[in-house]
Amino acid sequence: MKLKTSLLLTGFVLLLSAPLLWGRLDPDYSLGTVALGLDLARGLEFFRNLLPAIALGLLFAGLLRFRHRLPRLPRPARLDQLKERSWAIPALIALLWLPGLFLGSKGLSQATFAAQYVLLAVGLNITVGMAGILVLGYSAYFAIGAYVFAVLQQWIWLPWWMALPVGFAASALMGWLVALPSLRLRGDYLAIVTLGFAEALREILRNGGAITGGDKGIVIAVPHRINGILGLTSQQVAWMAAAAVAVLGVAAIDRIYHSRLGRAWVAIREDEVAAGAMGIPTVRMKILAFSLSAGFAGLSGVLYAGFTVFVDPSACTFEESVLVLAMVILGGLGSIPGSIVGAILLFLIPTWLRDWFPQMQDYRLLIFGMILVAVMLTRPQGLLGSNRHKAELEGAPE
Amino acid sequence: MLQVLINGLARGSVYALVALGYTMVYGILGMINFAHGEVFMLGMFGAVFGIGLCTTLFGSHLVLNLVLGLVLAVAFASGWGWANERIAYRKLRGANLLAPLSSAIGLSIVLQNFVMLAVTKGKVDFPHYYSDTLTKTFWTIGSARVTLLQIVMFASTGILCLGLWWLIQKTRMGTALRATAQDRTAAALMGIPVDKTISRTFVLGSALAAVAGMMVGMYQGVLAFDSGYAVGLKAFTAAVLGGIGNIPGAVLGGFVIGLAEDLTSSTLGSDWKQTTGFVILILVLVLRPRGILGERVSDKV
Amino acid sequence: MKISTRLSLAATLLALAACQKQEDTIKIGLAGVQTGTDAAIGTAPINGSKLAIEEWNAKGGVLGKRIEAVVRDDEGKPKTANAVAQELVSAGVVAVVGHFNSGCSVPASEIYDQAGIVQVTPASTNPKLTERGFQRTFRACGRDDQQGIVAAGFLRDSLKTEIVAVLNDKTAYGQGISEVFKKTFEGKGGKVPVFEGVASEEKDLRGVIANIVKSGATAVYWGGMFVQGGVLYNQLREAGFKGALVGGDGLFDNEFHKTTQGKADSVFLTFGPDFNSLPSAQGFLKSYRAKYGPEGSYSIYGYDATNALLAAIQKAGTTDGAKVAAALRSQSWKTLAGEIAFDAKGDLKSAGYVMWTAKGGKFVPR
């Protein structure tokens, strides 16, 4: 976009936001009218609070622009070789034990949440990135995993590690059920159905009263939580559990990506008709992608419930779904390392910002939305997405 | 029962007006304008701010301020609607579905949070002085009551819909709109200013949403930054229900959803009122995605 | 980058991450809702607590150390409250005054109890908070079952109402208080033909109001907060409903009067006794107003809760949770609200709720 147009547009937006930012409503309650006053302080404060975010954003954009001048990261080829070794994964899991020792309680907590989000992002990437199915209601499957665990553990003995496969199965089943009637819909309709399902689920959870605890939520009983064992604190165990599940999950998904299944998904994403003509059972593949993706969300849900010992309908919000979607988009569609990076960035950076600049607490979502729009406008393939994806996303030039 | 009908029709008219915005944009661009609910919310705030401005400038003249406030609200919301398209959507026109939809979601989040941060996190009361005549004048029919505001809501939706119909069928701009919706490339070839037409569609939808916003502001008595999300989602459901891209469909859909909500509230209890919209959405998309009156979208490549 | 450079970089980052400032203070966590619709009402007790802490610090702190207030916002959401609780625990607070919403205090108390620290809430009224046998959870306010009982008694005995419609906002607080009301009211021979919940963001209540009008109820009991309470009042009157609107402490905010244009009539609610008019409270109110502006309904509760807590820590001579809890129970504490004492469960021994009513655009004791 030309500079002059950008400036004019910015000016127009500033003009439009002026009444909201600089105007103050002075209601007169006896008369019932309202007058408009000027409140310069509030407007200034708004921009002042945004300053750290803007600075950070510019820094990031600059880094991205000039990334070729930065020292190089290890070449992927060596990483691929490493992955093939059979001891790679157990070694990685063993290494993950280390941070559990010296990170403080808060750091561990953050790391555990980050690992859960990594699992979610990589899971969502299966449908959105690989198979090209846009899902807007991903948090529903996360909530199902968490709630199935929370509800069942009230009646039967179900410690968190036993609940993992249960959560996976329940969410995968639900994903399968939702996918069956919906996958023949157009892309955007499918996305909306997933959203509708998530919102409907949230309402059901809120109304569920006796079974789901309604808005009050359910507290996980002590024996079923992720508790400390063998001298480790519960937080250390939670971290290791989340990290281990994340590593295993990512490895599994990576294995799938490089199999016939993964290639089938890519083929479907690029041209469904052609893929069908080549003999790929497109509908079955898509349902599988959906189901699998939902299952991983369920895993993350169980971990979340075991760790925070509390589930309530806010696990199932649109805000959560969008956050995970943004992680996948930011990291790069179809790219597993991208989703990992995206998840870590979009979780840790706002958390750290909140610690360093507490006044920005309220601005978190605003900045997040702006990032989403900015990424779509400038670099839709995300940080680590491939150029092939970029071409797909941008479509044919008008 | 009659009360349920009245309430449902009142809500339905609001949904209808907002649904028109969704349906027109989808018809012409093939994308879901997620941020439209926020434009509606901006219309609500615009109305209150507009009335405030008029009161400061002119004193408390009921009719004058109300009318001027409406004009300002429409201008305000239309401005935002135009800016939304220009900034977040124009560049992504030909792109794969994910891009404009994500951009729209991001935009919706930005607008909502901006209003929250700029104005207030709590609620804003609609100045009663201006809404009192409308809310306190009523007629009784049997055991039910109809307030003047409800009649106004219903009537203005009707009038605006007629106006919209006239605009689309009988004016040049309307023809341009229909042509662009049908086949954008051909329309461009025929000399229709596509960009301008699309912008005008957004402005039109936003204007309607602003009127709805002001009425809802008076109807509810309080506004908040999150007032747009729920209405937006239900209005979108209405648009889909009636057939996306189909203008009479959106209106029909709006009334159906409004009535369904109040019917559910009356029979099953208001605990389930919110779920109605989502259930209808899922049912429509799964069973009859074309909607009641059939959709009107251009053939997408 | 060479391996050695990478390793040293990583080591530095890890060292920085693990590094924490050591300071010799006693940290008290102040948790409550500071954003969202309840922000105004929720900031009041936090400010009251801060004022108490300042006063103690001016007198030398507690146990000889300066008191540091660690303030966290739980946004009124249970999930955030959970995160806040874990944050406060890891920040090393020895006790917490908070949260505000029952829906936040209950899940947070699980974390505090596991961590072994004392929690005193100035405003969470859901009975469940103190019914789980947690030895370190206290509340410096009444309970919903008391509120519901008082309100039911008032409607039945004083106003002689027979049929009441009960609504709630589906939160822990709202559901709790309305369920107790219903049980008590029906127990006294009254009828509750309508018992429904509305989403807490819902601002068009005409649907449920139609049900209320149809049911023949002559009063409405609202278990919820003041924003919806105001909307409910307006729309009830619009529908021609002339009966009383009765609620709990969630109604107690000036914003209610703004929404109802100061003309609210036949509105009653349960709240603690009118402390703000007590002579003992005037000094506090003056300092509060000077620092934080107009006081809220809960400012005194925050102040009193913090004072009792700090006094108990001083008495116990240690910050150990169990000992502080025992100290809190060991005697009654002199506060602005009079003498308060905690029972075995952690509730106040006597927390008389009284009926207040709306008059001339304000809430006054009845």
Short mmCIF file of C-alpha atoms in Angstrom, two decimals, chain C residues 96-231:
data_model
loop_
_atom_site.label_atom_id
_atom_site.label_comp_id
_atom_site.label_asym_id
_atom_site.label_seq_id
_atom_site.Cartn_x
_atom_site.Cartn_y
_atom_site.Cartn_z
CA VAL C 96 -4.05 -13.85 51.03
CA VAL C 97 -6.88 -11.41 51.53
CA GLY C 98 -9.27 -12.25 48.73
CA HIS C 99 -10.89 -13.05 46.45
CA PHE C 100 -14.03 -11.11 45.87
CA ASN C 101 -16.33 -13.32 43.81
CA SER C 102 -17.29 -16.62 45.35
CA GLY C 103 -16.71 -18.24 41.99
CA CYS C 104 -13.09 -17.17 42.31
CA SER C 105 -12.51 -17.75 46.00
CA VAL C 106 -13.65 -21.35 45.90
CA PRO C 107 -11.21 -22.69 43.30
CA ALA C 108 -8.44 -20.45 44.56
CA SER C 109 -8.86 -21.77 48.08
CA GLU C 110 -7.90 -25.21 46.84
CA ILE C 111 -4.53 -23.86 45.83
CA TYR C 112 -4.02 -21.85 48.98
CA ASP C 113 -4.96 -24.76 51.16
CA GLN C 114 -2.58 -27.07 49.34
CA ALA C 115 0.14 -24.50 49.76
CA GLY C 116 -0.68 -24.17 53.44
CA ILE C 117 -1.37 -20.46 53.51
CA VAL C 118 -4.24 -18.62 55.11
CA GLN C 119 -6.95 -17.04 53.01
CA VAL C 120 -9.40 -14.48 54.32
CA THR C 121 -12.05 -13.32 51.92
CA PRO C 122 -13.73 -9.99 52.59
CA ALA C 123 -16.72 -10.65 50.38
CA SER C 124 -17.19 -14.19 49.11
CA THR C 125 -20.43 -15.40 50.49
CA ASN C 126 -20.91 -18.84 48.97
CA PRO C 127 -21.25 -21.34 51.82
CA LYS C 128 -19.18 -23.97 50.03
CA LEU C 129 -16.04 -21.99 50.72
CA THR C 130 -15.91 -22.99 54.36
CA GLU C 131 -17.70 -26.30 54.12
CA ARG C 132 -14.82 -28.40 52.88
CA GLY C 133 -12.93 -28.66 56.11
CA PHE C 134 -10.11 -26.36 55.07
CA GLN C 135 -8.50 -25.13 58.24
CA ARG C 136 -6.96 -22.06 56.74
CA THR C 137 -9.88 -20.55 54.84
CA PHE C 138 -11.76 -17.72 56.48
CA ARG C 139 -14.29 -15.18 55.54
CA ALA C 140 -14.81 -11.79 57.08
CA CYS C 141 -18.36 -11.48 55.84
CA GLY C 142 -21.59 -13.36 55.98
CA ARG C 143 -22.70 -16.40 54.02
CA ASP C 144 -25.27 -16.74 51.29
CA ASP C 145 -27.37 -19.11 53.27
CA GLN C 146 -27.66 -16.41 55.87
CA GLN C 147 -28.52 -13.87 53.21
CA GLY C 148 -31.08 -16.10 51.60
CA ILE C 149 -32.67 -16.87 54.95
CA VAL C 150 -32.91 -13.26 55.99
CA ALA C 151 -34.40 -12.27 52.65
CA ALA C 152 -36.90 -15.11 52.69
CA GLY C 153 -37.94 -14.22 56.20
CA PHE C 154 -38.32 -10.60 55.24
CA LEU C 155 -40.48 -11.34 52.22
CA ARG C 156 -42.63 -13.84 54.02
CA ASP C 157 -42.95 -12.29 57.43
CA SER C 158 -42.62 -8.56 56.86
CA LEU C 159 -44.02 -8.11 53.40
CA LYS C 160 -46.34 -11.09 53.65
CA THR C 161 -45.55 -12.17 50.10
CA GLU C 162 -46.90 -15.51 48.95
CA ILE C 163 -45.51 -16.04 45.49
CA VAL C 164 -41.97 -15.11 44.50
CA ALA C 165 -40.15 -15.63 41.22
CA VAL C 166 -36.46 -16.39 41.64
CA LEU C 167 -33.81 -15.52 39.08
CA ASN C 168 -30.08 -15.95 39.15
CA ASP C 169 -27.10 -15.16 36.95
CA LYS C 170 -25.82 -18.72 36.95
CA THR C 171 -22.66 -17.90 38.84
CA ALA C 172 -21.57 -19.63 42.01
CA TYR C 173 -22.74 -16.67 44.03
CA GLY C 174 -26.03 -16.14 42.26
CA GLN C 175 -27.04 -19.76 42.20
CA GLY C 176 -26.04 -20.27 45.78
CA ILE C 177 -27.97 -17.37 47.17
CA SER C 178 -31.09 -18.05 45.13
CA GLU C 179 -31.19 -21.73 45.98
CA VAL C 180 -31.05 -20.96 49.69
CA PHE C 181 -33.76 -18.38 49.29
CA LYS C 182 -36.02 -20.79 47.45
CA LYS C 183 -35.58 -23.51 50.04
CA THR C 184 -36.23 -21.18 52.94
CA PHE C 185 -39.14 -19.45 51.31
CA GLU C 186 -40.85 -22.67 50.38
CA GLY C 187 -40.10 -23.99 53.82
CA LYS C 188 -42.08 -21.10 55.21
CA GLY C 189 -45.03 -22.00 53.04
CA GLY C 190 -44.37 -19.71 50.14
CA LYS C 191 -44.45 -20.63 46.48
CA VAL C 192 -41.72 -20.26 43.90
CA PRO C 193 -43.30 -20.85 40.50
CA VAL C 194 -40.35 -19.54 38.52
CA PHE C 195 -36.72 -20.47 39.17
CA GLU C 196 -34.56 -19.61 36.19
CA GLY C 197 -31.06 -18.54 35.31
CA VAL C 198 -29.94 -15.96 32.80
CA ALA C 199 -26.51 -15.58 31.29
CA SER C 200 -24.57 -12.98 33.21
CA GLU C 201 -24.06 -10.88 30.07
CA GLU C 202 -27.71 -10.97 29.08
CA LYS C 203 -29.24 -7.54 29.07
CA ASP C 204 -32.62 -8.23 27.55
CA LEU C 205 -34.58 -10.00 30.25
CA ARG C 206 -38.01 -9.57 28.77
CA GLY C 207 -38.31 -13.25 28.00
CA VAL C 208 -37.97 -14.36 31.57
CA ILE C 209 -39.99 -11.38 32.75
CA ALA C 210 -42.87 -12.57 30.60
CA ASN C 211 -42.67 -15.85 32.46
CA ILE C 212 -42.67 -14.01 35.76
CA VAL C 213 -45.71 -11.95 34.89
CA LYS C 214 -47.53 -15.04 33.73
CA SER C 215 -46.79 -16.88 36.94
CA GLY C 216 -48.62 -14.44 39.15
CA ALA C 217 -45.61 -13.76 41.32
CA THR C 218 -45.82 -10.63 43.43
CA ALA C 219 -42.11 -10.24 44.08
CA VAL C 220 -38.86 -11.15 42.39
CA TYR C 221 -35.71 -12.39 44.07
CA TRP C 222 -32.55 -11.69 42.13
CA GLY C 223 -29.41 -13.71 42.78
CA GLY C 224 -26.86 -11.73 40.87
CA MET C 225 -24.98 -8.49 40.45
CA PHE C 226 -26.02 -4.90 40.16
CA VAL C 227 -25.65 -4.35 36.41
CA GLN C 228 -28.24 -6.93 35.55
CA GLY C 229 -30.14 -5.99 38.68
CA GLY C 230 -30.65 -2.50 37.33
CA VAL C 231 -31.65 -3.77 33.92
#
